[in-house]
PDB file of N, CA, C and O in Angstrom:
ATOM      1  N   UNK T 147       5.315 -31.685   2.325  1.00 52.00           N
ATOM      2  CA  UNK T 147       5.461 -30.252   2.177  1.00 52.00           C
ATOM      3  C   UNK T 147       4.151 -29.597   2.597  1.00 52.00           C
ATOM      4  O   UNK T 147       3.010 -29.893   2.243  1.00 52.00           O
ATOM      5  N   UNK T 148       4.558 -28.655   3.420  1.00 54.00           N
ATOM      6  CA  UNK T 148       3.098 -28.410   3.252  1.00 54.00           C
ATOM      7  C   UNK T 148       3.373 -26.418   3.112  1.00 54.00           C
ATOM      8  O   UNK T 148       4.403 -25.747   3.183  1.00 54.00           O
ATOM      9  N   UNK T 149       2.184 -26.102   2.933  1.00 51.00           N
ATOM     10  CA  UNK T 149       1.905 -24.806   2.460  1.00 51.00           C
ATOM     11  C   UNK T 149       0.900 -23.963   3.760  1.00 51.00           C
ATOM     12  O   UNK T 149      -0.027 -24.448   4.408  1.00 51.00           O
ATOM     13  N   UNK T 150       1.353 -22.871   3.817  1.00 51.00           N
ATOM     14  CA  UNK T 150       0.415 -22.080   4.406  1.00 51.00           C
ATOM     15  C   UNK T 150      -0.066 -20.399   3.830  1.00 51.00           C
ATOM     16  O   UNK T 150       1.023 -19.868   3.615  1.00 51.00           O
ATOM     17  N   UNK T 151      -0.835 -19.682   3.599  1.00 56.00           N
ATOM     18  CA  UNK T 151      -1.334 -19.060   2.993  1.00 56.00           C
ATOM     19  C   UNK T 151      -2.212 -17.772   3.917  1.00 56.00           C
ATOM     20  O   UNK T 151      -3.443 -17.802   3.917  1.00 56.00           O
ATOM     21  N   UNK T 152      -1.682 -16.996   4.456  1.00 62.00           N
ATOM     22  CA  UNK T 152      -2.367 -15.869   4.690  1.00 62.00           C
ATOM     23  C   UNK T 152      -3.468 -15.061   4.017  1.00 62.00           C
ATOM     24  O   UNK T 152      -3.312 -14.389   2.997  1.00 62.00           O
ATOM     25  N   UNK T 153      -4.572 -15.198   4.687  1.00 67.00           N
ATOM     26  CA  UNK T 153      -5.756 -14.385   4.129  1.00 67.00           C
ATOM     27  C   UNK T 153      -5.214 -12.854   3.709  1.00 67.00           C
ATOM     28  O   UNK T 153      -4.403 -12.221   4.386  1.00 67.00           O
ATOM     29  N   UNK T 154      -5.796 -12.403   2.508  1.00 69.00           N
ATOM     30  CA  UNK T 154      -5.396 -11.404   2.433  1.00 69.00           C
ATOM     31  C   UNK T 154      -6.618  -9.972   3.131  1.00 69.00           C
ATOM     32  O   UNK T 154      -7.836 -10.115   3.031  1.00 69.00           O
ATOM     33  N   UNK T 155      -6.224  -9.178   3.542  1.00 66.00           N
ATOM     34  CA  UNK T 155      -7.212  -8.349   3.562  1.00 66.00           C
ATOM     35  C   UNK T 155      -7.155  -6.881   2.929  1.00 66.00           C
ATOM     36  O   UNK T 155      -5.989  -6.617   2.633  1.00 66.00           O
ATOM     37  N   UNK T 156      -7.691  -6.250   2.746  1.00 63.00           N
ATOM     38  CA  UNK T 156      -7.310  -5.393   1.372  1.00 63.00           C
ATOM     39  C   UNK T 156      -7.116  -4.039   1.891  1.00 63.00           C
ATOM     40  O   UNK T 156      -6.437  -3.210   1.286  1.00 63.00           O
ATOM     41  N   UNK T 157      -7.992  -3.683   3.554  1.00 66.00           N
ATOM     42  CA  UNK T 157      -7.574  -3.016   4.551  1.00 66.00           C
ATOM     43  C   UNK T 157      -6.738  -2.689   5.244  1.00 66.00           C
ATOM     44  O   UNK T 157      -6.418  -1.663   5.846  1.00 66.00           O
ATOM     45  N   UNK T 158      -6.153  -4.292   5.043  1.00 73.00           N
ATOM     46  CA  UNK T 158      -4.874  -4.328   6.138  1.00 73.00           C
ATOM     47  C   UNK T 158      -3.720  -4.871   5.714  1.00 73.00           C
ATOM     48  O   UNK T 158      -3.374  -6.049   5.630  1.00 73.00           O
ATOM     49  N   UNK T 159      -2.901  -3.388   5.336  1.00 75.00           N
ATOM     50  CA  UNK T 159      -1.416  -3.525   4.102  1.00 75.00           C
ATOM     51  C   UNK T 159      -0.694  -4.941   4.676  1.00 75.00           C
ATOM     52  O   UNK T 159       0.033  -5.615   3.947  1.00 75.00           O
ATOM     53  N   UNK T 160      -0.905  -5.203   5.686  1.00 78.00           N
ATOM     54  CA  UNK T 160       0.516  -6.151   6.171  1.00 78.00           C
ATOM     55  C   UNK T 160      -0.143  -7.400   5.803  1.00 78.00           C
ATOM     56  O   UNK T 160       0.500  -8.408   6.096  1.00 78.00           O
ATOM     57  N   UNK T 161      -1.381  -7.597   5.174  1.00 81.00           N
ATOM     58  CA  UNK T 161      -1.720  -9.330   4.697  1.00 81.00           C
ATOM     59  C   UNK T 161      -1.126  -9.127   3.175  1.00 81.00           C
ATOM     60  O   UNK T 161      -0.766 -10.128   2.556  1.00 81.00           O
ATOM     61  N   UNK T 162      -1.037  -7.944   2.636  1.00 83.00           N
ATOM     62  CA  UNK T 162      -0.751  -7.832   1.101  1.00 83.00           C
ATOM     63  C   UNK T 162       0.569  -8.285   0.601  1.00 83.00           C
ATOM     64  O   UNK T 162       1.498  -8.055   1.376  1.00 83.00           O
ATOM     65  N   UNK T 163       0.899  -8.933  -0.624  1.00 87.00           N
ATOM     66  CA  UNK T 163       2.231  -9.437  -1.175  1.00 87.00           C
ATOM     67  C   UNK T 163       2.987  -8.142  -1.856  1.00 87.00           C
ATOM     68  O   UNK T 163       2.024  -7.414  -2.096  1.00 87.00           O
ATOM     69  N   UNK T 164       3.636  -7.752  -2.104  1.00 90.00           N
ATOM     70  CA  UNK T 164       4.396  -6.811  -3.024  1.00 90.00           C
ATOM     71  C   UNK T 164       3.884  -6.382  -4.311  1.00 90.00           C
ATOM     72  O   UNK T 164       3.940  -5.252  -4.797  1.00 90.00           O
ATOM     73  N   UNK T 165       3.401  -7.391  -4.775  1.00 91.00           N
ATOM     74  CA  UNK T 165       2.601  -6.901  -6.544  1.00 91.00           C
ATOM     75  C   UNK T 165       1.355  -6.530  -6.009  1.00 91.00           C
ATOM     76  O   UNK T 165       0.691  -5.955  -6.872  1.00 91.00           O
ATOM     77  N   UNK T 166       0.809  -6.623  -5.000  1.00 87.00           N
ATOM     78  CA  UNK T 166      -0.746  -6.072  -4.956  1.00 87.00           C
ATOM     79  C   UNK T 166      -0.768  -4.714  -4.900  1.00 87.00           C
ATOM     80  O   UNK T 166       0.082  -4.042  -4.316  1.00 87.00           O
ATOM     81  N   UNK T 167      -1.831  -4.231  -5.561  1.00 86.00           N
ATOM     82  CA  UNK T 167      -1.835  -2.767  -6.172  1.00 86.00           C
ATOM     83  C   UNK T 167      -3.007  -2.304  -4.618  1.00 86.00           C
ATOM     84  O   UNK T 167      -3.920  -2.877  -4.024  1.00 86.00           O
ATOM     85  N   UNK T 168      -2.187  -0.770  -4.482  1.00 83.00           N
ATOM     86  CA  UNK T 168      -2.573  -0.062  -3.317  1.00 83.00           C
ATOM     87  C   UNK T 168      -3.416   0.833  -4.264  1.00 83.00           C
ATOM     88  O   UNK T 168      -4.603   0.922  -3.947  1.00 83.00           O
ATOM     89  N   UNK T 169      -3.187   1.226  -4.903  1.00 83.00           N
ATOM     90  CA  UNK T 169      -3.769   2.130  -5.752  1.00 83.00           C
ATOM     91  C   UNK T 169      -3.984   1.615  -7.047  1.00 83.00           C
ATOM     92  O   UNK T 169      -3.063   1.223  -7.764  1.00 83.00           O
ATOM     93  N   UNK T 170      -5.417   1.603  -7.431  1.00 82.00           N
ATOM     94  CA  UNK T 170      -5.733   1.003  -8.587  1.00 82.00           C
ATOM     95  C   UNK T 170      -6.078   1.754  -9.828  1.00 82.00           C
ATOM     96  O   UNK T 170      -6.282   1.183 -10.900  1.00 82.00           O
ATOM     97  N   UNK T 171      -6.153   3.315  -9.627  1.00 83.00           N
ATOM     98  CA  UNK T 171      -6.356   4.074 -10.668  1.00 83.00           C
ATOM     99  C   UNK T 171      -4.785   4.546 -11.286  1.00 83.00           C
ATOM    100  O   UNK T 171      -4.621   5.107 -12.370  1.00 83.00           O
ATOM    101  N   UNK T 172      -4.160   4.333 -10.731  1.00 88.00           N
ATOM    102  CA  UNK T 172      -2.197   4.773 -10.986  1.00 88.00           C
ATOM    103  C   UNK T 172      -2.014   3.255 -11.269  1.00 88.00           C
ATOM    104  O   UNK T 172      -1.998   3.071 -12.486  1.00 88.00           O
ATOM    105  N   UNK T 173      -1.895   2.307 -10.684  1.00 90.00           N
ATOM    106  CA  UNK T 173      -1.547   1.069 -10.956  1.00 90.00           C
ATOM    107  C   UNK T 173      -0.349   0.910  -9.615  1.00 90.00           C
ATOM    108  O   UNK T 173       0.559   0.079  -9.632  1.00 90.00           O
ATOM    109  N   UNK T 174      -0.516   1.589  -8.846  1.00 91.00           N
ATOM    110  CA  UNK T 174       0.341   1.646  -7.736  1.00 91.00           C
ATOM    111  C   UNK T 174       0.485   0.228  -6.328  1.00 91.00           C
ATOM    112  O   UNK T 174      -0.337   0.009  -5.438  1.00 91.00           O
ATOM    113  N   UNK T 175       1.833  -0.523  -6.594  1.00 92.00           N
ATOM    114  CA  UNK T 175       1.771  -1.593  -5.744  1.00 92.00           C
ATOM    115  C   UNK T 175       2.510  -1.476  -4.546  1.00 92.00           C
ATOM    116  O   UNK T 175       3.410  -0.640  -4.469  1.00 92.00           O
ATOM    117  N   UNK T 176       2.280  -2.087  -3.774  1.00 90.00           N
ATOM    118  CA  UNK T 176       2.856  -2.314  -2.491  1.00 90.00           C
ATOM    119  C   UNK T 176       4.559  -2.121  -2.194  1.00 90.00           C
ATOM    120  O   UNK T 176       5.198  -1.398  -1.429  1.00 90.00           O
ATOM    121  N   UNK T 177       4.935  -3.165  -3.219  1.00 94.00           N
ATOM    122  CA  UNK T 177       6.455  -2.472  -3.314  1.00 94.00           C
ATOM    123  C   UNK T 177       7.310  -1.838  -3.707  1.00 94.00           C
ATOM    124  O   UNK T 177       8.514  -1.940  -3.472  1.00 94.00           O
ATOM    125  N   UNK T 178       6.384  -0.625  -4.785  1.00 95.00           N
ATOM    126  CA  UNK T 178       6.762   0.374  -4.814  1.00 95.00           C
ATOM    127  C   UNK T 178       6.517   1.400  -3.563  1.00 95.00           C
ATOM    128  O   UNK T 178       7.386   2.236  -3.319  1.00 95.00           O
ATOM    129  N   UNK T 179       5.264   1.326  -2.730  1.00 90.00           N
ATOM    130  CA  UNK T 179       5.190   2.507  -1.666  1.00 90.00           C
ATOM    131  C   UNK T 179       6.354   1.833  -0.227  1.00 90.00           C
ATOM    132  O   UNK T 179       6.467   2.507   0.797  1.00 90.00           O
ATOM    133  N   UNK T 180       6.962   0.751  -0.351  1.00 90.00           N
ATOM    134  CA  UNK T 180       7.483   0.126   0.378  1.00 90.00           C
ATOM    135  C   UNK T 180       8.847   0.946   0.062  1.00 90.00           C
ATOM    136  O   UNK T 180       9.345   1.770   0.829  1.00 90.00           O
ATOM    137  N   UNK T 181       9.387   0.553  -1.268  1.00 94.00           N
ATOM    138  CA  UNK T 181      10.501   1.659  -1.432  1.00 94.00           C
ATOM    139  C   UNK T 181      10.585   2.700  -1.334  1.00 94.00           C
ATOM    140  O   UNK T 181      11.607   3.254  -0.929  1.00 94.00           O
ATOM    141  N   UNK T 182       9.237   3.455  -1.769  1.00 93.00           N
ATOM    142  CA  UNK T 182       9.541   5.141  -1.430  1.00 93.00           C
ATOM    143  C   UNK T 182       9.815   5.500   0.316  1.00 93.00           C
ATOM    144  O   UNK T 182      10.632   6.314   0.748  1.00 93.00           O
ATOM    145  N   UNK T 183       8.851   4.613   1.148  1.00 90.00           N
ATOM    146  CA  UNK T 183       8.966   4.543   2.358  1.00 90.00           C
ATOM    147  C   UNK T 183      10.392   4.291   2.855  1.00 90.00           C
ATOM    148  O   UNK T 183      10.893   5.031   3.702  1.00 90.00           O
ATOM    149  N   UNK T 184      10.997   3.330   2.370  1.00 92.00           N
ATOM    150  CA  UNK T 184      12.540   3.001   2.801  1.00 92.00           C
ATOM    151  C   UNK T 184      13.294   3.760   2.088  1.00 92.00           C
ATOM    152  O   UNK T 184      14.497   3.746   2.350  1.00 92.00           O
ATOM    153  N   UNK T 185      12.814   4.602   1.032  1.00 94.00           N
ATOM    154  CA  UNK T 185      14.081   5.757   0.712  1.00 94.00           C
ATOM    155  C   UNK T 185      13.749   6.950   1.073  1.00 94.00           C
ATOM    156  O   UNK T 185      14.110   7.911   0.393  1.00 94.00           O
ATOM    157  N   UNK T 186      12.791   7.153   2.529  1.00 93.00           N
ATOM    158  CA  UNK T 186      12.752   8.333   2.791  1.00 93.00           C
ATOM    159  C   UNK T 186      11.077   9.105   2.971  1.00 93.00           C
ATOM    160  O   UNK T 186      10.768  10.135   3.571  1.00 93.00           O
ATOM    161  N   UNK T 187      10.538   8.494   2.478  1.00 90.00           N
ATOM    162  CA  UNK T 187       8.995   9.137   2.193  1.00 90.00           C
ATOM    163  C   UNK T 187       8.147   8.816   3.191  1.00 90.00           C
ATOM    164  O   UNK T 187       7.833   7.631   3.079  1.00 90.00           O
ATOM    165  N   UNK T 188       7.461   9.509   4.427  1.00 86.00           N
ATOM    166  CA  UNK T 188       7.811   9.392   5.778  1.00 86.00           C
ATOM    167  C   UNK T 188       5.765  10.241   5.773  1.00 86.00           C
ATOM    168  O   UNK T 188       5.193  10.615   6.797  1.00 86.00           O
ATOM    169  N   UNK T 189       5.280  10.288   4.620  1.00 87.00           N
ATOM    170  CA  UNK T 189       3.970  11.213   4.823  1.00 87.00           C
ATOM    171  C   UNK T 189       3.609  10.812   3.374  1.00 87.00           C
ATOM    172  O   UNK T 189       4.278  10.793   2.340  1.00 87.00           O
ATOM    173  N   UNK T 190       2.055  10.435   3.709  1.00 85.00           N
ATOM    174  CA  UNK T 190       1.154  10.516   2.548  1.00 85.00           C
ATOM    175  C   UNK T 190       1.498  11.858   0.815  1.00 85.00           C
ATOM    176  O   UNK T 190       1.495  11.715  -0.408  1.00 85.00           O
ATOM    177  N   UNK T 191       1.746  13.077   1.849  1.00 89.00           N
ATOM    178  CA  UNK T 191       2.587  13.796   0.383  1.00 89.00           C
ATOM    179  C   UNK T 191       3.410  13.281   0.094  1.00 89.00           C
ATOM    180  O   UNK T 191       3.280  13.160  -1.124  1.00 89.00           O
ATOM    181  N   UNK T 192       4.560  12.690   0.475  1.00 92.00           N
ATOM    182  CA  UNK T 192       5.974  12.165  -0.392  1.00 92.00           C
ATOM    183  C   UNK T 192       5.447  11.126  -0.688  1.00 92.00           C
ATOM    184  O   UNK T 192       5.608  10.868  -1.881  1.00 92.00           O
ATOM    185  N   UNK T 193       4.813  10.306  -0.079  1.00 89.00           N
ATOM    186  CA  UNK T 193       4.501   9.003  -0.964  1.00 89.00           C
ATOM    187  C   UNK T 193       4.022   9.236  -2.717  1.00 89.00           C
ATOM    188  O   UNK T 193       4.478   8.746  -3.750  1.00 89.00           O
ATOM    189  N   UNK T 194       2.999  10.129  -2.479  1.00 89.00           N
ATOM    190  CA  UNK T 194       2.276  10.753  -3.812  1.00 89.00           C
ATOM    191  C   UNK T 194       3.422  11.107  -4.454  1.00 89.00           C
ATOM    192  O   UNK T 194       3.760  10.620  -5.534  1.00 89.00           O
ATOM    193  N   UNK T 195       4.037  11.923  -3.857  1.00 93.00           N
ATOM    194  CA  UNK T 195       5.068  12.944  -4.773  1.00 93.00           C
ATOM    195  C   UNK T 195       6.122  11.621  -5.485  1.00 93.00           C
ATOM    196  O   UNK T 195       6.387  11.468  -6.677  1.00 93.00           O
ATOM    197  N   UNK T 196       6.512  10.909  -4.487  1.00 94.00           N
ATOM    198  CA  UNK T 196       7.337  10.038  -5.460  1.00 94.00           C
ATOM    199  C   UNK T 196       6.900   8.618  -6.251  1.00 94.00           C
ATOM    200  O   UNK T 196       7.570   8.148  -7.172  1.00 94.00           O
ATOM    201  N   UNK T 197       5.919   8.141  -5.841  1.00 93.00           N
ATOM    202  CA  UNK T 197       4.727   7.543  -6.506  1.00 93.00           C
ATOM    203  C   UNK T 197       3.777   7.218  -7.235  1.00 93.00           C
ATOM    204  O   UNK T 197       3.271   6.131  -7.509  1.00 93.00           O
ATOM    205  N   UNK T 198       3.502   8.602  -7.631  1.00 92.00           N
ATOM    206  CA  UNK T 198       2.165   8.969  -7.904  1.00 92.00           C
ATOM    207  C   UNK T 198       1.137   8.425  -7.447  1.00 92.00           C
ATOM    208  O   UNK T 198       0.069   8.968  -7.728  1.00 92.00           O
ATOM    209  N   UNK T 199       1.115   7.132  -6.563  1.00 87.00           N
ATOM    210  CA  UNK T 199       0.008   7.150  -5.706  1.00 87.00           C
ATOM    211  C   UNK T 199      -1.223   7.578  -5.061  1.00 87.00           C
ATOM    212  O   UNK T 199      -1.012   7.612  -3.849  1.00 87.00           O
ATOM    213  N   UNK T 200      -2.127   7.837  -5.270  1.00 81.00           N
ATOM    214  CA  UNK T 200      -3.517   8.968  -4.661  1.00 81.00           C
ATOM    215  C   UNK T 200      -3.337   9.847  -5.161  1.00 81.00           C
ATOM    216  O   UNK T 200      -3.313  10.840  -4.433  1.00 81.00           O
ATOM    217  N   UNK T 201      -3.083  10.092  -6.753  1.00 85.00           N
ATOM    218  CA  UNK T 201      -3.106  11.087  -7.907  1.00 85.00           C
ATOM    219  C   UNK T 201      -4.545  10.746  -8.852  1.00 85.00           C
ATOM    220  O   UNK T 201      -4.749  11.103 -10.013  1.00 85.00           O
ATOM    221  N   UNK T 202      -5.048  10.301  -8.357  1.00 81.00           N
ATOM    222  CA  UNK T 202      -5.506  10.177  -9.644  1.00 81.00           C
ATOM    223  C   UNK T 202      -7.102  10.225  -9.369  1.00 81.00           C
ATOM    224  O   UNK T 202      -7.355  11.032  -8.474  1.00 81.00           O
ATOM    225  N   UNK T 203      -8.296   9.552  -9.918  1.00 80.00           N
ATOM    226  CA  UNK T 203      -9.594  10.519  -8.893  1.00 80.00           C
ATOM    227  C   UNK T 203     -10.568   9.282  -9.599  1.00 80.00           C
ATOM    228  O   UNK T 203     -11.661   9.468 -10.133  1.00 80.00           O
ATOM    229  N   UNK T 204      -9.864   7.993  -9.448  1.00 76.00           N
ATOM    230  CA  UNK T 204     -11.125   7.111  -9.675  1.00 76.00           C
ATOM    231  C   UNK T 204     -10.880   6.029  -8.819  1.00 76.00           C
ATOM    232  O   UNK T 204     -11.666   5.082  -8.845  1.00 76.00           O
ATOM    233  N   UNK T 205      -9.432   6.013  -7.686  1.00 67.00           N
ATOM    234  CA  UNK T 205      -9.580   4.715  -6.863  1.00 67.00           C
ATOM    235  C   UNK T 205     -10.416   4.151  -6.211  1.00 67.00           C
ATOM    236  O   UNK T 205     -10.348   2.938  -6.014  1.00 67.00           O
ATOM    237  N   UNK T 206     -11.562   5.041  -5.646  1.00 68.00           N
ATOM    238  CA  UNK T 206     -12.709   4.450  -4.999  1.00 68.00           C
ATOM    239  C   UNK T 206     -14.121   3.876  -5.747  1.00 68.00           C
ATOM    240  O   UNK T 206     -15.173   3.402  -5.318  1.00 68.00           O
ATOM    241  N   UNK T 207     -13.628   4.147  -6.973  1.00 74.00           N
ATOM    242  CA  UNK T 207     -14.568   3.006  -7.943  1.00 74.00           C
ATOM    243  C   UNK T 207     -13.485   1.786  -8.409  1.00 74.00           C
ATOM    244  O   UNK T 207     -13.768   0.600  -8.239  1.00 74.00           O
ATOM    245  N   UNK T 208     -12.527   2.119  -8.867  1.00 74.00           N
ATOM    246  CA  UNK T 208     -11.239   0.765  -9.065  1.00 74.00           C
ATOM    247  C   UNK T 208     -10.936  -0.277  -8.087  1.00 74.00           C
ATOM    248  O   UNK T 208     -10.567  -1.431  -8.307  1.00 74.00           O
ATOM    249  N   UNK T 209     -11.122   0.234  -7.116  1.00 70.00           N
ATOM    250  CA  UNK T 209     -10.867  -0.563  -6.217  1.00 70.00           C
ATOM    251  C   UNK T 209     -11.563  -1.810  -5.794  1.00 70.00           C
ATOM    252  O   UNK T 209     -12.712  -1.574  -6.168  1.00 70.00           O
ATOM    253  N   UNK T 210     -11.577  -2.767  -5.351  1.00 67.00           N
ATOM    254  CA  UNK T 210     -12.857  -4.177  -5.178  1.00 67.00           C
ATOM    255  C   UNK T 210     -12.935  -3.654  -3.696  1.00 67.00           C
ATOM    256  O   UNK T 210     -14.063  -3.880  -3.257  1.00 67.00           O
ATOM    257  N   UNK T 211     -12.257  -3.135  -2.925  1.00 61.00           N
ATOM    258  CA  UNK T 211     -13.283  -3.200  -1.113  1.00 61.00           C
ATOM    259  C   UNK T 211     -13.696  -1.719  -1.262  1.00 61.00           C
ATOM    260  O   UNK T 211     -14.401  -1.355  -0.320  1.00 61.00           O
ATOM    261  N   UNK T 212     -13.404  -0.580  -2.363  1.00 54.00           N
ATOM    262  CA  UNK T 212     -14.007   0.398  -2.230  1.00 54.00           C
ATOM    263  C   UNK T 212     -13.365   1.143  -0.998  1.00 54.00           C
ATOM    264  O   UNK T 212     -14.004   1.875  -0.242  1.00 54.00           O
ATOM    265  N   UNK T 213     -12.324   0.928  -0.916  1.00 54.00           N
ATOM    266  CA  UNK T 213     -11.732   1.834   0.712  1.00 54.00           C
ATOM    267  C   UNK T 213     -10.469   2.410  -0.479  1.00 54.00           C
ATOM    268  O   UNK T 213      -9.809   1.738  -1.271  1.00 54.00           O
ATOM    269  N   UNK T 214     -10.461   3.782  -0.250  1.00 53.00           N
ATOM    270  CA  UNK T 214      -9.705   4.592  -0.890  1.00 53.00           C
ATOM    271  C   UNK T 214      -8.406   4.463  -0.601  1.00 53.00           C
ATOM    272  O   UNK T 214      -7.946   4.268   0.524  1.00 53.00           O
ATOM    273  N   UNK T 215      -7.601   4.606  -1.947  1.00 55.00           N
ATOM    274  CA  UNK T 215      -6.230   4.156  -1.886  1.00 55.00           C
ATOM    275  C   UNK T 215      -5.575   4.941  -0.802  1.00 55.00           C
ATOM    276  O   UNK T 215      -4.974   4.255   0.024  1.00 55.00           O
ATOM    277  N   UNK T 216      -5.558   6.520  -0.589  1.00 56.00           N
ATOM    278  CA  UNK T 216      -4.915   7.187   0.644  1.00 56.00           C
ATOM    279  C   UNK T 216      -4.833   6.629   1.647  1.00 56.00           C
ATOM    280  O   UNK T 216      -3.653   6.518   1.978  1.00 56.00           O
ATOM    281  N   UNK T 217      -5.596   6.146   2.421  1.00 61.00           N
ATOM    282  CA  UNK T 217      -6.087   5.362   3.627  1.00 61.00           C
ATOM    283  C   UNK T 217      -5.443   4.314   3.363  1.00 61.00           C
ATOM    284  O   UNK T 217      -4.767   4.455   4.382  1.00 61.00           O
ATOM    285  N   UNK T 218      -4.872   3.019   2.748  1.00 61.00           N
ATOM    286  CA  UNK T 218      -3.791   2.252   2.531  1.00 61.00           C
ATOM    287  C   UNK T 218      -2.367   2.624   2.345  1.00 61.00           C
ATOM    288  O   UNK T 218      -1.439   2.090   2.952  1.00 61.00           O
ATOM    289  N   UNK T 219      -2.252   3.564   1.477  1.00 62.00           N
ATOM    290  CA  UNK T 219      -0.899   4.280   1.528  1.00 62.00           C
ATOM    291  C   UNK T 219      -0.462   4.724   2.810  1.00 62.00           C
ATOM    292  O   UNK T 219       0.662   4.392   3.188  1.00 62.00           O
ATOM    293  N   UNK T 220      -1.422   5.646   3.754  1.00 63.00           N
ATOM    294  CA  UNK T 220      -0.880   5.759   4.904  1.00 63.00           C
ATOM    295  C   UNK T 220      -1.166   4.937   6.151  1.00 63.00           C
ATOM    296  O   UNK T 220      -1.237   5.390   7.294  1.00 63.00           O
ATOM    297  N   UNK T 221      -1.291   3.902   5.850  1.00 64.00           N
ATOM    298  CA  UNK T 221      -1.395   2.548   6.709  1.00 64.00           C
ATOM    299  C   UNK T 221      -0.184   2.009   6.281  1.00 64.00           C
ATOM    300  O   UNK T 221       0.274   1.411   7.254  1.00 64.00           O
ATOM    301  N   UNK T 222       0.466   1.922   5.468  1.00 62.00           N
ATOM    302  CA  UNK T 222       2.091   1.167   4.744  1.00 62.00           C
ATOM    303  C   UNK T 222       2.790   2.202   5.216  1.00 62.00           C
ATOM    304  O   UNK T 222       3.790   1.772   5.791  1.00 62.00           O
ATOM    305  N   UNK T 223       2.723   3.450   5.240  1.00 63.00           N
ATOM    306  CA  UNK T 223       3.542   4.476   5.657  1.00 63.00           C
ATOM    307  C   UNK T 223       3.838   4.133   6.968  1.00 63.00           C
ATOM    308  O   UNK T 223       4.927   3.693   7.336  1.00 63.00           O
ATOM    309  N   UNK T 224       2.607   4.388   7.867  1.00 64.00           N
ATOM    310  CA  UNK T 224       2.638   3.723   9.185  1.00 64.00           C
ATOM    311  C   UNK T 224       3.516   2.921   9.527  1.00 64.00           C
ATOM    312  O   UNK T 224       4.528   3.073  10.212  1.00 64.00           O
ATOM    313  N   UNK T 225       2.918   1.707   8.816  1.00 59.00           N
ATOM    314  CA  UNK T 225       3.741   0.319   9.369  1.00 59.00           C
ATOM    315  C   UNK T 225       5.504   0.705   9.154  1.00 59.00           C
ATOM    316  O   UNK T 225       6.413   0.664   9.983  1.00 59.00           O
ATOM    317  N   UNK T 226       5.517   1.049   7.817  1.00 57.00           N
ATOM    318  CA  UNK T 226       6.473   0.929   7.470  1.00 57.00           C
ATOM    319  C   UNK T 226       7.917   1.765   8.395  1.00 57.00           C
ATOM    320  O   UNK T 226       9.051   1.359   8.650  1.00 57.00           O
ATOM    321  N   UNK T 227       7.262   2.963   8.675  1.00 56.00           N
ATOM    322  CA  UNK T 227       7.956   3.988   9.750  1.00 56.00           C
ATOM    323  C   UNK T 227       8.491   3.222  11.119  1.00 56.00           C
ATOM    324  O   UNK T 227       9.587   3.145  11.673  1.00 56.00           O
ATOM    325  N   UNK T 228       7.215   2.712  11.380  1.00 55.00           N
ATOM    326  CA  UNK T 228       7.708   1.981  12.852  1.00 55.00           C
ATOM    327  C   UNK T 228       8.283   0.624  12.725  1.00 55.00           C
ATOM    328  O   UNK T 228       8.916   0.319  13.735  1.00 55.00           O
ATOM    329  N   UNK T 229       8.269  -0.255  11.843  1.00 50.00           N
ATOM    330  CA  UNK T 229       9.108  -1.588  11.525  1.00 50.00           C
ATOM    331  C   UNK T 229      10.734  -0.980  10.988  1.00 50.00           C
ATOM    332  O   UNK T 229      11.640  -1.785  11.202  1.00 50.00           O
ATOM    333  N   UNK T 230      11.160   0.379  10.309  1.00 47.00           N
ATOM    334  CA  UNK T 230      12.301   0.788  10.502  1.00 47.00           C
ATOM    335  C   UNK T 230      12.786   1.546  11.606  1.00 47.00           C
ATOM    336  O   UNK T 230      13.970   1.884  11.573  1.00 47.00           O
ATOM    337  N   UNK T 231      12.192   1.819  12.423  1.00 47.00           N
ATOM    338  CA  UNK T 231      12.904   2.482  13.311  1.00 47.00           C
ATOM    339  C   UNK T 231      13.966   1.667  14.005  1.00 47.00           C
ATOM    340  O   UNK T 231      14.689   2.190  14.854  1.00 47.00           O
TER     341      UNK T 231
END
């Protein structure tokens, strides 16, 4: 058997698993902004709005790479827009 294991990078939403938190001051994970994205949430405001995602005003100390949760949210938005089209 063998195993393989993708580096994660904390920059770059598409190494992240589903429970990893995009936002660490909300507690906001990956597959929740994944669903808001697939039910419609198409911009950094709807993500927030249905999320609460980048509400909150301490992610850039919560965070371990220090890169602000917005800037990940709309990197998943991104991806996420153009992998459904």
């Amino acid at each position: 058997m063998m195993f393989t294991t993708q580096k994660k990078i904390y920059d770059d939403v598409t190494t992240l698993d589903g429970d990893d938190l995009i936002c660490y001051c909300i507690g906001v994970d990956k597959q929740t902004i994944v669903e808001a994205v697939l039910n419609g949430a198409n911009t950094l405001k709807t993500i927030k709005e249905q999320t609460m995602a980048c509400t909150g005003d301490a992610c850039k100390e919560k965070t371990p790479t220090a890169a602000a949760a917005p800037k990940r949210s709309s990197s998943l938005s991104n991806f996420m827009t153009k992998e459904t089209r």
